[in-house]
PDB file of C-alpha atoms in Angstrom:
ATOM      1  CA  ASP A   1       6.174  56.782  17.981  1.00 59.00           C
ATOM      2  CA  ALA A   2       3.771  56.223  20.539  1.00 67.00           C
ATOM      3  CA  GLY A   3       4.297  52.707  22.818  1.00 94.00           C
ATOM      4  CA  ILE A   4       1.998  50.580  20.860  1.00 97.00           C
ATOM      5  CA  THR A   5       3.329  47.199  19.329  1.00 97.00           C
ATOM      6  CA  GLN A   6       1.614  44.451  17.276  1.00 98.00           C
ATOM      7  CA  SER A   7       2.353  40.842  17.516  1.00 97.00           C
ATOM      8  CA  PRO A   8       3.068  38.547  15.221  1.00 98.00           C
ATOM      9  CA  ARG A   9       3.377  40.793  12.556  1.00 97.00           C
ATOM     10  CA  HIS A  10       3.337  38.242   9.791  1.00 98.00           C
ATOM     11  CA  LYS A  11       1.082  35.651   9.801  1.00 98.00           C
ATOM     12  CA  VAL A  12       0.269  32.640   7.224  1.00 98.00           C
ATOM     13  CA  THR A  13      -3.040  30.670   8.620  1.00 97.00           C
ATOM     14  CA  GLU A  14      -5.346  28.012   7.101  1.00 97.00           C
ATOM     15  CA  THR A  15      -8.460  28.075   5.967  1.00 98.00           C
ATOM     16  CA  GLY A  16     -11.012  27.150   8.950  1.00 97.00           C
ATOM     17  CA  THR A  17      -8.103  27.501  11.742  1.00 97.00           C
ATOM     18  CA  PRO A  18      -8.263  29.977  14.324  1.00 97.00           C
ATOM     19  CA  VAL A  19      -5.962  33.155  14.321  1.00 98.00           C
ATOM     20  CA  THR A  20      -5.525  35.771  17.392  1.00 98.00           C
ATOM     21  CA  LEU A  21      -3.678  38.953  16.761  1.00 98.00           C
ATOM     22  CA  ARG A  22      -2.161  41.136  20.261  1.00 98.00           C
ATOM     23  CA  CYS A  23      -1.826  44.756  20.151  1.00 98.00           C
ATOM     24  CA  HIS A  24      -0.206  46.058  23.916  1.00 98.00           C
ATOM     25  CA  GLN A  25       0.076  49.864  24.191  1.00 98.00           C
ATOM     26  CA  THR A  26       2.037  51.018  27.276  1.00 97.00           C
ATOM     27  CA  GLU A  27       0.524  55.007  26.725  1.00 95.00           C
ATOM     28  CA  ASN A  28      -2.627  53.547  29.317  1.00 95.00           C
ATOM     29  CA  HIS A  29      -4.463  55.250  26.625  1.00 94.00           C
ATOM     30  CA  ARG A  30      -8.812  54.509  27.182  1.00 93.00           C
ATOM     31  CA  TYR A  31      -9.529  53.604  23.262  1.00 94.00           C
ATOM     32  CA  MET A  32      -8.511  50.580  21.702  1.00 95.00           C
ATOM     33  CA  TYR A  33      -9.214  49.558  17.895  1.00 95.00           C
ATOM     34  CA  TRP A  34      -8.871  46.893  15.158  1.00 97.00           C
ATOM     35  CA  TYR A  35      -9.058  47.851  11.903  1.00 97.00           C
ATOM     36  CA  ARG A  36      -8.276  45.720   8.351  1.00 97.00           C
ATOM     37  CA  GLN A  37      -6.380  47.544   5.597  1.00 97.00           C
ATOM     38  CA  ASP A  38      -7.993  46.388   2.190  1.00 94.00           C
ATOM     39  CA  PRO A  39      -6.541  48.183  -1.483  1.00 88.00           C
ATOM     40  CA  GLY A  40      -9.529  50.454  -2.514  1.00 85.00           C
ATOM     41  CA  HIS A  41     -11.349  50.506   1.234  1.00 87.00           C
ATOM     42  CA  GLY A  42      -9.110  52.489   2.948  1.00 89.00           C
ATOM     43  CA  LEU A  43      -9.630  51.337   7.082  1.00 94.00           C
ATOM     44  CA  ARG A  44     -12.378  49.243   8.001  1.00 95.00           C
ATOM     45  CA  LEU A  45     -12.837  49.145  11.716  1.00 94.00           C
ATOM     46  CA  ILE A  46     -13.446  45.856  13.090  1.00 96.00           C
ATOM     47  CA  HIS A  47     -13.999  46.287  16.439  1.00 96.00           C
ATOM     48  CA  TYR A  48     -13.110  48.195  18.960  1.00 94.00           C
ATOM     49  CA  SER A  49     -12.380  48.951  23.445  1.00 95.00           C
ATOM     50  CA  TYR A  50     -13.363  52.225  25.605  1.00 93.00           C
ATOM     51  CA  GLY A  51     -12.792  50.554  29.204  1.00 93.00           C
ATOM     52  CA  VAL A  52     -10.822  46.904  30.078  1.00 95.00           C
ATOM     53  CA  LYS A  53     -13.462  44.716  28.948  1.00 94.00           C
ATOM     54  CA  ASP A  54     -16.012  47.463  27.897  1.00 95.00           C
ATOM     55  CA  THR A  55     -16.108  46.283  23.500  1.00 96.00           C
ATOM     56  CA  ASP A  56     -18.276  47.432  20.749  1.00 94.00           C
ATOM     57  CA  LYS A  57     -18.446  46.232  16.588  1.00 94.00           C
ATOM     58  CA  GLY A  58     -17.197  48.302  13.956  1.00 92.00           C
ATOM     59  CA  GLU A  59     -18.153  48.751  10.305  1.00 90.00           C
ATOM     60  CA  VAL A  60     -17.134  44.674   9.864  1.00 95.00           C
ATOM     61  CA  SER A  61     -17.116  42.724  12.697  1.00 96.00           C
ATOM     62  CA  ASP A  62     -18.621  39.522  11.534  1.00 97.00           C
ATOM     63  CA  GLY A  63     -16.075  36.167  11.981  1.00 97.00           C
ATOM     64  CA  TYR A  64     -14.046  38.294  13.981  1.00 98.00           C
ATOM     65  CA  SER A  65     -13.986  39.006  18.344  1.00 98.00           C
ATOM     66  CA  VAL A  66     -11.946  40.846  20.847  1.00 98.00           C
ATOM     67  CA  SER A  67     -11.266  40.861  24.168  1.00 98.00           C
ATOM     68  CA  ARG A  68      -9.801  43.310  26.599  1.00 98.00           C
ATOM     69  CA  SER A  69      -8.492  41.915  30.411  1.00 97.00           C
ATOM     70  CA  LYS A  70      -6.223  44.612  30.901  1.00 96.00           C
ATOM     71  CA  THR A  71      -6.007  47.908  29.770  1.00 96.00           C
ATOM     72  CA  GLU A  72      -2.649  47.774  28.099  1.00 97.00           C
ATOM     73  CA  ASP A  73      -3.707  44.331  25.581  1.00 98.00           C
ATOM     74  CA  PHE A  74      -6.772  44.584  23.247  1.00 98.00           C
ATOM     75  CA  LEU A  75      -6.910  40.588  21.207  1.00 98.00           C
ATOM     76  CA  LEU A  76      -8.513  40.131  17.906  1.00 98.00           C
ATOM     77  CA  THR A  77      -9.736  36.630  17.370  1.00 98.00           C
ATOM     78  CA  LEU A  78     -10.957  34.849  13.922  1.00 98.00           C
ATOM     79  CA  GLU A  79     -12.786  32.269  15.458  1.00 94.00           C
ATOM     80  CA  SER A  80     -12.319  30.272  11.987  1.00 97.00           C
ATOM     81  CA  ALA A  81      -9.975  31.963   9.239  1.00 98.00           C
ATOM     82  CA  THR A  82     -11.404  32.417   5.794  1.00 98.00           C
ATOM     83  CA  SER A  83      -9.566  33.805   2.686  1.00 97.00           C
ATOM     84  CA  SER A  84     -11.503  36.587   2.770  1.00 97.00           C
ATOM     85  CA  GLN A  85      -9.932  37.424   6.355  1.00 98.00           C
ATOM     86  CA  THR A  86      -6.701  38.227   4.191  1.00 98.00           C
ATOM     87  CA  SER A  87      -5.933  41.227   5.252  1.00 98.00           C
ATOM     88  CA  VAL A  88      -3.200  43.778   6.870  1.00 98.00           C
ATOM     89  CA  TYR A  89      -4.491  44.652  10.992  1.00 98.00           C
ATOM     90  CA  PHE A  90      -4.337  47.641  13.018  1.00 98.00           C
ATOM     91  CA  CYS A  91      -4.690  48.476  15.935  1.00 97.00           C
ATOM     92  CA  ALA A  92      -4.769  51.965  16.661  1.00 96.00           C
ATOM     93  CA  ILE A  93      -4.598  53.341  20.241  1.00 95.00           C
ATOM     94  CA  GLN A  94      -6.122  57.355  21.321  1.00 92.00           C
ATOM     95  CA  PRO A  95      -6.744  59.092  24.601  1.00 90.00           C
ATOM     96  CA  ASP A  96      -9.837  60.078  24.331  1.00 88.00           C
ATOM     97  CA  THR A  97     -12.647  60.760  21.268  1.00 84.00           C
ATOM     98  CA  ASN A  98     -12.102  63.306  18.548  1.00 85.00           C
ATOM     99  CA  THR A  99      -7.968  63.261  19.181  1.00 88.00           C
ATOM    100  CA  GLU A 100      -5.102  61.544  17.288  1.00 91.00           C
ATOM    101  CA  ALA A 101      -4.562  57.715  16.867  1.00 92.00           C
ATOM    102  CA  PHE A 102      -1.585  55.987  17.031  1.00 95.00           C
ATOM    103  CA  PHE A 103      -1.459  53.058  14.729  1.00 97.00           C
ATOM    104  CA  GLY A 104       0.430  49.641  15.517  1.00 97.00           C
ATOM    105  CA  GLN A 105       2.945  48.973  12.723  1.00 97.00           C
ATOM    106  CA  GLY A 106       0.584  46.168  11.398  1.00 97.00           C
ATOM    107  CA  THR A 107      -0.485  42.439  11.156  1.00 98.00           C
ATOM    108  CA  ARG A 108      -0.205  40.894   8.028  1.00 98.00           C
ATOM    109  CA  LEU A 109      -2.835  38.112   7.541  1.00 98.00           C
ATOM    110  CA  THR A 110      -2.721  35.444   4.452  1.00 98.00           C
ATOM    111  CA  VAL A 111      -5.000  32.944   5.334  1.00 98.00           C
ATOM    112  CA  VAL A 112      -4.583  29.984   2.216  1.00 97.00           C
TER     113      VAL A 112
ATOM    114  CA  GLY B   1     -23.942  55.250   9.926  1.00 77.00           C
ATOM    115  CA  GLU B   2     -21.300  58.004   8.141  1.00 85.00           C
ATOM    116  CA  ASN B   3     -20.030  57.244   4.865  1.00 91.00           C
ATOM    117  CA  VAL B   4     -16.881  58.874   3.062  1.00 95.00           C
ATOM    118  CA  GLU B   5     -16.534  59.248  -0.145  1.00 96.00           C
ATOM    119  CA  GLN B   6     -12.730  60.293  -1.091  1.00 97.00           C
ATOM    120  CA  HIS B   7     -11.368  61.389  -4.366  1.00 97.00           C
ATOM    121  CA  PRO B   8      -9.702  61.086  -6.376  1.00 98.00           C
ATOM    122  CA  SER B   9      -7.894  57.763  -5.853  1.00 96.00           C
ATOM    123  CA  THR B  10      -4.391  58.568  -7.471  1.00 97.00           C
ATOM    124  CA  LEU B  11      -3.055  62.202  -7.854  1.00 98.00           C
ATOM    125  CA  SER B  12       0.281  62.682  -9.929  1.00 98.00           C
ATOM    126  CA  VAL B  13       2.401  66.239  -9.362  1.00 98.00           C
ATOM    127  CA  GLN B  14       5.194  67.573 -10.509  1.00 98.00           C
ATOM    128  CA  GLU B  15       8.208  68.510  -7.960  1.00 98.00           C
ATOM    129  CA  GLY B  16       7.286  72.448  -6.733  1.00 98.00           C
ATOM    130  CA  ASP B  17       3.211  72.033  -7.497  1.00 98.00           C
ATOM    131  CA  SER B  18       0.273  71.874  -5.344  1.00 98.00           C
ATOM    132  CA  ALA B  19      -2.003  68.921  -4.796  1.00 98.00           C
ATOM    133  CA  VAL B  20      -6.137  68.705  -3.727  1.00 98.00           C
ATOM    134  CA  ILE B  21      -7.524  65.747  -2.181  1.00 98.00           C
ATOM    135  CA  LYS B  22     -11.281  66.282  -1.980  1.00 98.00           C
ATOM    136  CA  CYS B  23     -12.895  64.256   0.982  1.00 98.00           C
ATOM    137  CA  THR B  24     -17.354  64.320   1.268  1.00 98.00           C
ATOM    138  CA  TYR B  25     -19.163  62.618   4.358  1.00 96.00           C
ATOM    139  CA  SER B  26     -23.030  61.682   4.440  1.00 94.00           C
ATOM    140  CA  ASP B  27     -22.901  62.200   8.925  1.00 92.00           C
ATOM    141  CA  SER B  28     -24.101  66.214   8.909  1.00 92.00           C
ATOM    142  CA  ALA B  29     -23.032  65.209  12.988  1.00 91.00           C
ATOM    143  CA  SER B  30     -20.310  64.273  11.947  1.00 93.00           C
ATOM    144  CA  ASN B  31     -17.303  66.603  14.327  1.00 92.00           C
ATOM    145  CA  TYR B  32     -14.109  65.566  13.442  1.00 93.00           C
ATOM    146  CA  PHE B  33     -12.119  65.545  10.297  1.00 96.00           C
ATOM    147  CA  PRO B  34      -8.578  63.970  10.832  1.00 96.00           C
ATOM    148  CA  TRP B  35      -5.704  63.528   7.993  1.00 98.00           C
ATOM    149  CA  TYR B  36      -3.744  60.450   7.256  1.00 98.00           C
ATOM    150  CA  LYS B  37      -0.553  59.615   5.610  1.00 98.00           C
ATOM    151  CA  GLN B  38       0.920  56.194   5.198  1.00 97.00           C
ATOM    152  CA  GLU B  39       4.235  55.875   3.291  1.00 97.00           C
ATOM    153  CA  LEU B  40       4.760  52.154   1.524  1.00 94.00           C
ATOM    154  CA  GLY B  41       4.909  49.846   4.436  1.00 92.00           C
ATOM    155  CA  LYS B  42       4.761  51.831   7.162  1.00 95.00           C
ATOM    156  CA  ARG B  43       1.898  52.612   9.889  1.00 96.00           C
ATOM    157  CA  PRO B  44      -0.587  55.562   8.977  1.00 97.00           C
ATOM    158  CA  GLN B  45       0.044  58.857  10.884  1.00 97.00           C
ATOM    159  CA  LEU B  46      -2.161  62.063  11.157  1.00 96.00           C
ATOM    160  CA  ILE B  47      -0.707  65.031   9.733  1.00 97.00           C
ATOM    161  CA  ILE B  48      -3.342  67.353  10.385  1.00 97.00           C
ATOM    162  CA  ASP B  49      -6.887  67.762  11.529  1.00 95.00           C
ATOM    163  CA  ILE B  50      -9.809  69.679  11.567  1.00 94.00           C
ATOM    164  CA  ARG B  51     -13.014  70.401  14.097  1.00 91.00           C
ATOM    165  CA  SER B  52     -16.973  71.473  13.111  1.00 86.00           C
ATOM    166  CA  ASN B  53     -15.980  74.829  14.739  1.00 84.00           C
ATOM    167  CA  VAL B  54     -13.187  75.782  12.187  1.00 85.00           C
ATOM    168  CA  GLY B  55     -13.195  76.843   8.749  1.00 92.00           C
ATOM    169  CA  GLU B  56      -9.580  76.214   7.662  1.00 95.00           C
ATOM    170  CA  LYS B  57      -6.299  75.122   9.481  1.00 95.00           C
ATOM    171  CA  LYS B  58      -2.978  75.300   8.230  1.00 97.00           C
ATOM    172  CA  ASP B  59       0.156  73.610   9.232  1.00 95.00           C
ATOM    173  CA  GLN B  60       3.243  75.379   6.946  1.00 96.00           C
ATOM    174  CA  ARG B  61       2.545  74.023   3.809  1.00 97.00           C
ATOM    175  CA  ILE B  62      -0.059  71.582   4.641  1.00 98.00           C
ATOM    176  CA  ALA B  63      -4.207  72.722   5.211  1.00 98.00           C
ATOM    177  CA  VAL B  64      -7.460  71.428   5.993  1.00 98.00           C
ATOM    178  CA  THR B  65     -10.572  73.581   4.561  1.00 97.00           C
ATOM    179  CA  LEU B  66     -13.790  72.225   5.456  1.00 97.00           C
ATOM    180  CA  ASN B  67     -17.230  72.812   4.493  1.00 95.00           C
ATOM    181  CA  LYS B  68     -20.105  72.085   6.853  1.00 94.00           C
ATOM    182  CA  THR B  69     -23.122  72.576   4.508  1.00 94.00           C
ATOM    183  CA  ALA B  70     -21.999  71.013   1.508  1.00 95.00           C
ATOM    184  CA  LYS B  71     -20.463  68.428   3.918  1.00 96.00           C
ATOM    185  CA  HIS B  72     -17.089  68.379   2.593  1.00 95.00           C
ATOM    186  CA  PHE B  73     -13.307  68.582   3.318  1.00 97.00           C
ATOM    187  CA  SER B  74      -9.967  69.136   1.189  1.00 98.00           C
ATOM    188  CA  LEU B  75      -6.735  68.655   2.243  1.00 98.00           C
ATOM    189  CA  HIS B  76      -4.341  70.858   0.155  1.00 98.00           C
ATOM    190  CA  ILE B  77      -0.201  70.429  -0.367  1.00 98.00           C
ATOM    191  CA  THR B  78       1.780  73.614  -1.707  1.00 98.00           C
ATOM    192  CA  GLU B  79       5.209  73.324  -2.436  1.00 98.00           C
ATOM    193  CA  THR B  80       4.729  69.128  -3.037  1.00 98.00           C
ATOM    194  CA  GLN B  81       7.904  67.563  -2.408  1.00 98.00           C
ATOM    195  CA  PRO B  82       9.649  63.758  -3.495  1.00 96.00           C
ATOM    196  CA  GLU B  83       8.625  62.773  -0.003  1.00 97.00           C
ATOM    197  CA  ASP B  84       5.247  63.880  -0.019  1.00 98.00           C
ATOM    198  CA  SER B  85       4.546  61.321  -1.944  1.00 98.00           C
ATOM    199  CA  ALA B  86       2.676  58.110  -0.052  1.00 98.00           C
ATOM    200  CA  VAL B  87      -1.399  57.250   0.335  1.00 97.00           C
ATOM    201  CA  TYR B  88      -3.047  59.550   2.075  1.00 98.00           C
ATOM    202  CA  PHE B  89      -6.744  58.913   3.621  1.00 97.00           C
ATOM    203  CA  CYS B  90      -9.237  61.802   4.985  1.00 97.00           C
ATOM    204  CA  ALA B  91     -12.230  60.529   7.888  1.00 95.00           C
ATOM    205  CA  ALA B  92     -14.951  61.784   9.823  1.00 94.00           C
ATOM    206  CA  GLY B  93     -16.443  60.730  13.008  1.00 89.00           C
ATOM    207  CA  TYR B  94     -18.726  62.537  15.648  1.00 83.00           C
ATOM    208  CA  ASN B  95     -18.030  62.201  19.257  1.00 72.00           C
ATOM    209  CA  ASN B  96     -17.605  58.330  19.241  1.00 69.00           C
ATOM    210  CA  ASN B  97     -15.103  55.347  18.258  1.00 73.00           C
ATOM    211  CA  ASP B  98     -17.118  54.708  14.843  1.00 79.00           C
ATOM    212  CA  MET B  99     -14.511  56.973  13.347  1.00 85.00           C
ATOM    213  CA  ARG B 100     -15.038  56.073   9.419  1.00 91.00           C
ATOM    214  CA  PHE B 101     -11.539  56.419   6.874  1.00 93.00           C
ATOM    215  CA  GLY B 102     -12.322  57.288   3.389  1.00 95.00           C
ATOM    216  CA  ALA B 103     -10.638  54.935   0.475  1.00 95.00           C
ATOM    217  CA  GLY B 104      -7.507  56.402   0.324  1.00 96.00           C
ATOM    218  CA  THR B 105      -5.809  58.868  -2.532  1.00 97.00           C
ATOM    219  CA  ARG B 106      -2.470  57.563  -3.760  1.00 97.00           C
ATOM    220  CA  LEU B 107      -0.449  60.831  -4.100  1.00 98.00           C
ATOM    221  CA  THR B 108       3.124  60.466  -6.176  1.00 98.00           C
ATOM    222  CA  VAL B 109       5.396  63.329  -6.717  1.00 98.00           C
ATOM    223  CA  LYS B 110       7.781  63.423  -9.794  1.00 97.00           C
ATOM    224  CA  PRO B 111      11.192  65.279  -8.834  1.00 93.00           C
TER     225      PRO B 111
END
């Protein structure tokens, strides 16, 4: 498996609280992504990064922010969690565009 | 932005039969089309990909075909085995980071 780990793997949080998910890679890949996976929707891109401190929005970015202060770490923050953000979150890394993306193990987030 | 439609949403076949999953995309500029397999409780993993300068690509029992004119591409699995049971996702992208995924196809191979 590519050197990519997500933490935590599972989290239950209350509505209105902030939550931060972490993605860590040891591959020194330039591109990092956060997706959410929901039944019937496949994988939807939340935010991505194309370098340290370089990030951009994806298809479903509302309510999420990201930061990448080091090549190896990409953080996803839910500023004020809502029940609609209950989902499985996947981080992915990619050496270049139009190449294989390697996914982390996923984080199951439940907002109650 | 790009929009990817995937069909069918579920597919059940007998072991040894072939399975075909189809995807259409909306952006004619898209030039990269990967397929990912996700087993239950696991992460998605790439099984095959194709670029727009190629019409077909094979890897053992798996093949992907691309029709740029019609803007659709398909995954073909021959001689299916129970371990092929999983959810399969197609995706489309264009030299950028905003690759769009289809909603997925749950394939069940019955022994």
